[in-house]
Short mmCIF file of N, CA and C in Angstrom, two decimals:
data_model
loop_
_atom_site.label_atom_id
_atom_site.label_comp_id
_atom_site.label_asym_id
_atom_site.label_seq_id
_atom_site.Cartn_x
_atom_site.Cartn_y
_atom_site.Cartn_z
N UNK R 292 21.88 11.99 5.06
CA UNK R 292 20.87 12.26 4.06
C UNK R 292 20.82 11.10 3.07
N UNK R 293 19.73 10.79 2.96
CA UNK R 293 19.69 9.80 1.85
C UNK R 293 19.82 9.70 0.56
N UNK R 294 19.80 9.01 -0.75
CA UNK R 294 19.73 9.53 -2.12
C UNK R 294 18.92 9.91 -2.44
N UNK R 295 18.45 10.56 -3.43
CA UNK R 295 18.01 11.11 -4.55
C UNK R 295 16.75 9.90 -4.92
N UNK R 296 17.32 9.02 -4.87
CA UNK R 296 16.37 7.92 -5.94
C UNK R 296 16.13 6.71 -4.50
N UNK R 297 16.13 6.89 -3.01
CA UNK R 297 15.87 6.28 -2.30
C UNK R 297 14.53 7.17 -1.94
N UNK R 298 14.58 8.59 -1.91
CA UNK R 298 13.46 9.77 -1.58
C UNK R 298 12.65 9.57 -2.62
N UNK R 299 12.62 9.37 -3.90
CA UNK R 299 11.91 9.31 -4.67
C UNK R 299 10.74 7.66 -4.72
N UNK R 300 11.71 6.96 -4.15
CA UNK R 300 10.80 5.83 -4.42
C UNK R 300 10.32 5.75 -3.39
N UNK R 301 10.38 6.20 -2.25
CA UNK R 301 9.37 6.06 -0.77
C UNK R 301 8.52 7.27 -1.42
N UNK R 302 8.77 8.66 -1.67
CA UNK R 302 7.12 8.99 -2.01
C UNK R 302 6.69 8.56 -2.97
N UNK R 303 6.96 7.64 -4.52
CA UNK R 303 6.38 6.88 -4.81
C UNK R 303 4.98 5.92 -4.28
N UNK R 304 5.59 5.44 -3.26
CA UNK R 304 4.97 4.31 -2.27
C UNK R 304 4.49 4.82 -0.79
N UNK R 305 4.35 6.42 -1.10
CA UNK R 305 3.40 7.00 -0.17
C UNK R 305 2.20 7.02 -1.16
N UNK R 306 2.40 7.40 -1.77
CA UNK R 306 1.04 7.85 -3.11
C UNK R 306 0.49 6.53 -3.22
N UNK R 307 1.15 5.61 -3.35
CA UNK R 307 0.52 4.57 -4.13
C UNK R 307 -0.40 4.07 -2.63
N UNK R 308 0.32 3.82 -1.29
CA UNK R 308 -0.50 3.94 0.01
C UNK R 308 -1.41 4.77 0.22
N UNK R 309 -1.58 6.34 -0.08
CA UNK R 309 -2.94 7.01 0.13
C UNK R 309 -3.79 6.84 -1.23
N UNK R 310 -2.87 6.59 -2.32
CA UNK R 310 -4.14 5.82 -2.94
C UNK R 310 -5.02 4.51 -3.07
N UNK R 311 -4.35 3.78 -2.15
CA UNK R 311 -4.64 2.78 -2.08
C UNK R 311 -6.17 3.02 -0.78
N UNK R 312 -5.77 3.66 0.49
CA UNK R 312 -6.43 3.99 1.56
C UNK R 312 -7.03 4.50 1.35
N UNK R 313 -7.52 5.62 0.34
CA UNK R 313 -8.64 6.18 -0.47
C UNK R 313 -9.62 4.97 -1.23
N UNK R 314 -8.94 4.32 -1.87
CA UNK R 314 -9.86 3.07 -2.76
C UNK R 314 -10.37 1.95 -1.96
N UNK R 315 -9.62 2.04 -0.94
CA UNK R 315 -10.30 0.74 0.01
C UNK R 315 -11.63 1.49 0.55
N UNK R 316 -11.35 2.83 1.45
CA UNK R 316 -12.22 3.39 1.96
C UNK R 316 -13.41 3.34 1.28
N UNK R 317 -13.18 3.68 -0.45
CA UNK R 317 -14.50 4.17 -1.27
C UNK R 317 -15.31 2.36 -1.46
N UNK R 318 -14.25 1.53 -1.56
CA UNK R 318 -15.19 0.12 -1.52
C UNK R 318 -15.73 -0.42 -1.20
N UNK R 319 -14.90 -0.12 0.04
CA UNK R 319 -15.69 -0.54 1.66
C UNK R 319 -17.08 -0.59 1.13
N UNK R 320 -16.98 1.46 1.74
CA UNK R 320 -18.81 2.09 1.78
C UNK R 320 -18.98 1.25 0.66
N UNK R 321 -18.50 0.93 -0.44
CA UNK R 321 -19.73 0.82 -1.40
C UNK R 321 -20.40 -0.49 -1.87
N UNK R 322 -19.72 -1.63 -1.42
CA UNK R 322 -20.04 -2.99 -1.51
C UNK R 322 -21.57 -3.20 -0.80
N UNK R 323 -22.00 -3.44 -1.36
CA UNK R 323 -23.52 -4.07 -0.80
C UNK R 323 -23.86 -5.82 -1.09
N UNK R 324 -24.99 -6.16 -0.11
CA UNK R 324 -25.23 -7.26 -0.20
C UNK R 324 -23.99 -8.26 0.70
N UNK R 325 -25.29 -9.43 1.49
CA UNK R 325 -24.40 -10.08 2.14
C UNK R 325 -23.67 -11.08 2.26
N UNK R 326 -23.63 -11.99 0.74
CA UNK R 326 -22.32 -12.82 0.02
C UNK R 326 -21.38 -12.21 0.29
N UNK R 327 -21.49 -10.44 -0.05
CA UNK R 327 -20.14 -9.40 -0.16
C UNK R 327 -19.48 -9.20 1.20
N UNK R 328 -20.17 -9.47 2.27
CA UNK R 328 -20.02 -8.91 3.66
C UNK R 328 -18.26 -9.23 3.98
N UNK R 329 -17.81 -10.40 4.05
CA UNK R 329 -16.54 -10.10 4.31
C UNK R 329 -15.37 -9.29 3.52
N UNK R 330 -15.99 -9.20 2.09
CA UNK R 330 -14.59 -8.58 1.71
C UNK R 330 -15.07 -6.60 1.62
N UNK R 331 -16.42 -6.38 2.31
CA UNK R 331 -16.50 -5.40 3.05
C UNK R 331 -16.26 -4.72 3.92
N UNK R 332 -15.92 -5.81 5.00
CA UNK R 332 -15.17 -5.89 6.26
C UNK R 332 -13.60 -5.89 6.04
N UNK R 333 -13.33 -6.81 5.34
CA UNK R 333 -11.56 -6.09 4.95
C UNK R 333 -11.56 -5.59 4.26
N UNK R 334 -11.99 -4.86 3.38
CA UNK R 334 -11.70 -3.07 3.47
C UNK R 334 -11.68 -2.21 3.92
N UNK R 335 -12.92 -2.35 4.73
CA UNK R 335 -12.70 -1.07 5.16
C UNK R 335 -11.62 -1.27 6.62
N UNK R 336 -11.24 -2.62 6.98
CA UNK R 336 -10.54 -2.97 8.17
C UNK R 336 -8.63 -2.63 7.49
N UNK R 337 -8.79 -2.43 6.02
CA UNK R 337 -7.52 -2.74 5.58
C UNK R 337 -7.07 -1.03 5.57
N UNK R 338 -7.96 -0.09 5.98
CA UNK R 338 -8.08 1.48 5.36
C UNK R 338 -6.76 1.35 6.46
N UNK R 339 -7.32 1.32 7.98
CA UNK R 339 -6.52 1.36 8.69
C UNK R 339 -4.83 1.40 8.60
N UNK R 340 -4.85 -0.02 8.61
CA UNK R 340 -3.55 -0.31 7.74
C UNK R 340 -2.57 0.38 6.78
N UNK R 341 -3.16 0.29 6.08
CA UNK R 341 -2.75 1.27 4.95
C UNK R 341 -2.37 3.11 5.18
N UNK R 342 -3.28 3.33 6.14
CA UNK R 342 -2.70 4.80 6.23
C UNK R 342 -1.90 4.72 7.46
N UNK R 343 -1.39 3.62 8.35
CA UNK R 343 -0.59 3.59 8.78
C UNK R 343 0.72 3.61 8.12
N UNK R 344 0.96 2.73 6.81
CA UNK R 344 1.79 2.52 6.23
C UNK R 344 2.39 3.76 5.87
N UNK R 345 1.24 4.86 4.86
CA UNK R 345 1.42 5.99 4.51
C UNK R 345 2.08 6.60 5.68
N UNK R 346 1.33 7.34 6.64
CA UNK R 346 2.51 7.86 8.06
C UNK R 346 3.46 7.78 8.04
N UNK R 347 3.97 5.88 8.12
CA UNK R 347 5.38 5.85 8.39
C UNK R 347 6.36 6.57 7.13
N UNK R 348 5.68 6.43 5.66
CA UNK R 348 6.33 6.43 4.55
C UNK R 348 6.50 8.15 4.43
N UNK R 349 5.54 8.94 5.13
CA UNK R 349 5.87 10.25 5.28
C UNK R 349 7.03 10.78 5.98
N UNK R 350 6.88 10.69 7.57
CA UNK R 350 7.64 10.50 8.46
C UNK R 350 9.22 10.27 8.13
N UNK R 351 9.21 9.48 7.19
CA UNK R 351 10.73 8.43 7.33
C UNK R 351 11.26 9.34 6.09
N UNK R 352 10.42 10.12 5.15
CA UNK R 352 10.76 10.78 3.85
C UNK R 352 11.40 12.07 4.37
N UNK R 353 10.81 12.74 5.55
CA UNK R 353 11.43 13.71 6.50
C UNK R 353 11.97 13.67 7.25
N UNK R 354 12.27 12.50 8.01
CA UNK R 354 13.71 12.38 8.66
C UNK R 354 14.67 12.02 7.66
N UNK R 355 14.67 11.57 6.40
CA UNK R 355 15.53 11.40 5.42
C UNK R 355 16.48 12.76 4.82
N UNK R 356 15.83 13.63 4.91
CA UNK R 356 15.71 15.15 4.39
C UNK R 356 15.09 15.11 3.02
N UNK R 357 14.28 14.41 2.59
CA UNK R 357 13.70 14.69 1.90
C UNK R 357 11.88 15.42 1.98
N UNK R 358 11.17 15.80 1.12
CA UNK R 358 9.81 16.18 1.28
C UNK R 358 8.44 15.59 1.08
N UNK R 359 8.17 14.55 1.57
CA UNK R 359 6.72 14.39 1.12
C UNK R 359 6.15 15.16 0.28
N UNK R 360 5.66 14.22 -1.11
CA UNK R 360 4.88 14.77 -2.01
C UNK R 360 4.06 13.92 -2.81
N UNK R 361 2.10 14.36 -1.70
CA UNK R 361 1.53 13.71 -2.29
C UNK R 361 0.55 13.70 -3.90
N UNK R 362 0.47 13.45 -4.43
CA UNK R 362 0.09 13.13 -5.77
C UNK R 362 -0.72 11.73 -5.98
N UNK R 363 -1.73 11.46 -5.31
CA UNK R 363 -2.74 10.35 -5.20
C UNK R 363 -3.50 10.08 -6.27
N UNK R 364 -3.41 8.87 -7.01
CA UNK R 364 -4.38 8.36 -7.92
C UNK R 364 -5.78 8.62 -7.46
N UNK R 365 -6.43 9.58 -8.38
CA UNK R 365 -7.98 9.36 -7.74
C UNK R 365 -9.15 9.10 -8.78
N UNK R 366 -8.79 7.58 -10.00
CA UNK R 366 -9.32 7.11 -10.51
C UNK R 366 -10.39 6.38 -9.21
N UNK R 367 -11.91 6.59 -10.13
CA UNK R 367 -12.77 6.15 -9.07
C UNK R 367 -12.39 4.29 -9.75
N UNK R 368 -13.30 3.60 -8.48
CA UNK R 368 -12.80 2.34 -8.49
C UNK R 368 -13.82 1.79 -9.26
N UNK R 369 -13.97 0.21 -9.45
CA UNK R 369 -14.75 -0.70 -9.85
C UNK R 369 -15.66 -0.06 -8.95
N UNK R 370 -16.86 -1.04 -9.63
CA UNK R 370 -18.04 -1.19 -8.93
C UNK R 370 -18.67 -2.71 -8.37
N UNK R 371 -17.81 -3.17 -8.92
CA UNK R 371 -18.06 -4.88 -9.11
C UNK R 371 -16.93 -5.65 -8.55
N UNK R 372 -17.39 -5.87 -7.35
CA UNK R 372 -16.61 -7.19 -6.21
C UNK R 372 -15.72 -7.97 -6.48
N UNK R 373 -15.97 -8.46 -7.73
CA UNK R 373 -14.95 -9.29 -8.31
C UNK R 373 -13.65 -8.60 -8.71
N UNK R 374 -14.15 -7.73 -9.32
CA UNK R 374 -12.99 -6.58 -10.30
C UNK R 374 -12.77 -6.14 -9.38
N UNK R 375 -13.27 -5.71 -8.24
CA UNK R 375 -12.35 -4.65 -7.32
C UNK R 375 -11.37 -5.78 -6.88
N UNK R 376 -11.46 -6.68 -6.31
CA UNK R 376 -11.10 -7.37 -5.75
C UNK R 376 -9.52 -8.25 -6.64
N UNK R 377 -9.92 -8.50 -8.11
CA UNK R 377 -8.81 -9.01 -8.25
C UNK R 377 -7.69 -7.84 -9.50
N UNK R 378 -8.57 -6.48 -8.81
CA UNK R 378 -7.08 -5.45 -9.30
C UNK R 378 -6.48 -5.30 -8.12
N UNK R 379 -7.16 -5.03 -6.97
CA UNK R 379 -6.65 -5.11 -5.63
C UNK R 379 -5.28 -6.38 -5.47
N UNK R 380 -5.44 -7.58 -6.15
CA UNK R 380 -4.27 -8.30 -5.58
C UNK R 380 -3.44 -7.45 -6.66
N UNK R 381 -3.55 -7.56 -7.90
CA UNK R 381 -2.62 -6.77 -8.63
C UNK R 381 -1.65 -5.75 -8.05
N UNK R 382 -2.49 -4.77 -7.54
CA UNK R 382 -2.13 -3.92 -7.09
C UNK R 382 -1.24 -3.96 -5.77
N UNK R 383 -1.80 -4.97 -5.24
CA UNK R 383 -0.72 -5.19 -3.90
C UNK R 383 0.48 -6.12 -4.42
N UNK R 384 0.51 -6.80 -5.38
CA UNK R 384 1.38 -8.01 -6.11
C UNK R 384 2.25 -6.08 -6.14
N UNK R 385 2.16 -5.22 -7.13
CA UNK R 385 2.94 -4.19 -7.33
C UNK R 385 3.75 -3.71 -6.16
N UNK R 386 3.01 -3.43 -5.07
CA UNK R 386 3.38 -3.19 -3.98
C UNK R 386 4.91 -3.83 -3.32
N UNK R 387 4.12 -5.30 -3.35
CA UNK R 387 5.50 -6.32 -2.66
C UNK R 387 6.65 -5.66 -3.32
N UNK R 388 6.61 -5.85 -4.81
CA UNK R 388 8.09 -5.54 -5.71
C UNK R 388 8.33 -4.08 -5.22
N UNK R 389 7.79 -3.12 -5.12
CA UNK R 389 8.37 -2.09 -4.71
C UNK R 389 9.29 -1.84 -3.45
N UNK R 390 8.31 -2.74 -2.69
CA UNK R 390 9.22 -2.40 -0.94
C UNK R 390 9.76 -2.83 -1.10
N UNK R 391 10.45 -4.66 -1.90
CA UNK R 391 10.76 -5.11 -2.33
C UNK R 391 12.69 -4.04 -2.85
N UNK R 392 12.39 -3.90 -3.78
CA UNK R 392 13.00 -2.80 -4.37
C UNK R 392 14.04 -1.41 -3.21
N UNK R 393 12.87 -0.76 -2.49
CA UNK R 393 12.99 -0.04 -1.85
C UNK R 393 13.83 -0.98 -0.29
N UNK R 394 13.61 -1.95 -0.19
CA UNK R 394 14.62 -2.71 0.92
C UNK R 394 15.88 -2.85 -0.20
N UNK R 395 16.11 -3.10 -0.83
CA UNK R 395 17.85 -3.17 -1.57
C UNK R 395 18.40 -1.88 -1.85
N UNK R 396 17.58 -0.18 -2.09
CA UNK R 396 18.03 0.39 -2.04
C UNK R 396 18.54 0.95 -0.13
N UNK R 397 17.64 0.69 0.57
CA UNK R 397 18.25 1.08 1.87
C UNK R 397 19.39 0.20 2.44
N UNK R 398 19.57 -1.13 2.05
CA UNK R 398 20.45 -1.65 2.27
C UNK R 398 21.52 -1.35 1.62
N UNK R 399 21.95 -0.55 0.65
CA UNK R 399 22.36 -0.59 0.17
C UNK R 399 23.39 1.16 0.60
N UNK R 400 22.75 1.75 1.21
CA UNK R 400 22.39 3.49 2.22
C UNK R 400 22.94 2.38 3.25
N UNK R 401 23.28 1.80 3.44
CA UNK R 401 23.13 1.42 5.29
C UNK R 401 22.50 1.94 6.31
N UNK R 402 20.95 1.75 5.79
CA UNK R 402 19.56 2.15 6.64
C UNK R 402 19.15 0.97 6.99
N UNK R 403 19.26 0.37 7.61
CA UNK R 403 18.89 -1.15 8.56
C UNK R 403 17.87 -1.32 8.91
N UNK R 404 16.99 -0.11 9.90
CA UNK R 404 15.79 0.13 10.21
C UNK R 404 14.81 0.02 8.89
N UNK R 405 15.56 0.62 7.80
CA UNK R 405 14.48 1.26 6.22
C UNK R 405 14.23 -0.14 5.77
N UNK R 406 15.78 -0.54 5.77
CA UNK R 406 15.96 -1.98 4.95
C UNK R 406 14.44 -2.78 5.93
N UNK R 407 14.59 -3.39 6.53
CA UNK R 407 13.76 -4.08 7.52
C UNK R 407 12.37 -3.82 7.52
N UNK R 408 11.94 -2.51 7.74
CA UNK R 408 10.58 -2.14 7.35
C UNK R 408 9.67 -2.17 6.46
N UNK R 409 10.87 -1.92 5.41
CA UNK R 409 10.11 -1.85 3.80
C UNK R 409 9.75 -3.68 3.41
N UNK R 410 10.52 -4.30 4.09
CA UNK R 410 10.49 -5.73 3.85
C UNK R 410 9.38 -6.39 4.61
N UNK R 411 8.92 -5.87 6.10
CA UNK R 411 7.93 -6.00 6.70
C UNK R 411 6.62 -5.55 6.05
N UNK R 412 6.55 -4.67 5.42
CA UNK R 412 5.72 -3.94 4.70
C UNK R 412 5.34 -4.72 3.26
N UNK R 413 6.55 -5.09 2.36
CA UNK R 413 6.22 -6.23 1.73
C UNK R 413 5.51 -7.88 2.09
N UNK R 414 5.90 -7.92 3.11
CA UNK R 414 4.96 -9.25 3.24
C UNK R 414 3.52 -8.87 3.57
N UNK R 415 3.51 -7.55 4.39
CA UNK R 415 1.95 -7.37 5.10
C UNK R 415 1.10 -6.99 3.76
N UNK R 416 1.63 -6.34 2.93
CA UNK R 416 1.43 -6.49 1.65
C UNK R 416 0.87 -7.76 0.67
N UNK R 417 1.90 -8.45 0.51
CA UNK R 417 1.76 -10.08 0.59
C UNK R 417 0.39 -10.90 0.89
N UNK R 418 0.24 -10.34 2.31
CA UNK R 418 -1.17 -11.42 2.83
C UNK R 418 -2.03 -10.73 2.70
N UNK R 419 -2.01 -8.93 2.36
CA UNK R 419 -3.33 -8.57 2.08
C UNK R 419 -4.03 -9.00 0.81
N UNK R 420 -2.92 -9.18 -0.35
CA UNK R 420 -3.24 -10.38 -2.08
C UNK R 420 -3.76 -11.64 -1.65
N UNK R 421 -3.24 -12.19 -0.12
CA UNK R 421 -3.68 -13.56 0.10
C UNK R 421 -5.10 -13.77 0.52
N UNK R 422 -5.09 -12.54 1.06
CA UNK R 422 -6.92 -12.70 1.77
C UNK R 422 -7.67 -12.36 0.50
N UNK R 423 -7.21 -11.58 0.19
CA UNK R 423 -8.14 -11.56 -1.00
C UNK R 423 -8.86 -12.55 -1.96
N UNK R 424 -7.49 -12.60 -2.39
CA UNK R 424 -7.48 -13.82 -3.17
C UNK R 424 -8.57 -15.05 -2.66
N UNK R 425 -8.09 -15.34 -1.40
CA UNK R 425 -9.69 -15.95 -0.48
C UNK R 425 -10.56 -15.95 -0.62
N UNK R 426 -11.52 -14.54 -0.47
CA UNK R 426 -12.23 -13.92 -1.03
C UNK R 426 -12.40 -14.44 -2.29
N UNK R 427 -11.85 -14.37 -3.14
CA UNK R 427 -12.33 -14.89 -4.50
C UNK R 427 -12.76 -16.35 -4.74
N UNK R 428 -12.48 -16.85 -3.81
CA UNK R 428 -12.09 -18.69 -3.90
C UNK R 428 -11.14 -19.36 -4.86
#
């Protein structure tokens, strides 16, 4: 069984993943115009992603013995490409430090698999701020 404060910070970083997969979804649809077209396309290409992430972060909270518990931000988003776009790196910049975080506490559990994932998860994290950022020029 894992700790206390290793369960807590993976559903942390489930929430912050279905809220994230919620806000991409709503941007996606809502970006118009075709300057906007690619960072329309990775959103709504990033939804994917992202609720994969969530899955695993469920999944791994219940083989832990702990319970999934979601509690999703459902502040509606920007409306404006730019702003969505550079809270989005913010928001994934937050991200990195967490898995970030969450890899030293599993290493720390001698969870090898957790350790490893959460660190994989931080970089995919990582290049989703990088494309963005692209996006912005």
């Amino acid at each position: 069984m894992a700790s206390e404060e290793l369960i807590k910070g993976l559903n942390f970083a489930l929430n912050r993943e279905v809220s994230t997969f919620l806000r991409y979804m709503l941007q996606g649809a809502s970006i118009k115009g075709a300057e906007w077209e690619a960072a329309r396309q990775m959103y709504l290409s990033e939804v994917t992603d992202e609720v994969g992430h969530a899955q695993y972060l469920a999944n791994k909270i219940l083989m832990l013995g702990g319970t999934p518990e979601l509690k999703p931000d459902l502040t509606p988003p920007p409306t404006d490409v730019r702003t969505m776009l550079k809270n989005d790196i913010a928001e994934e910049q937050i991200d990195v430090k967490g898995y970030m975080e969450l890899a030293g506490l599993a290493e720390k559990e001698g969870l090898v698999d957790l350790k490893m994932k959460m660190e994989d998860q931080a970089a995919d994290e990582a290049g989703h701020a990088e494309g963005m950022q692209r996006l912005l020029g």
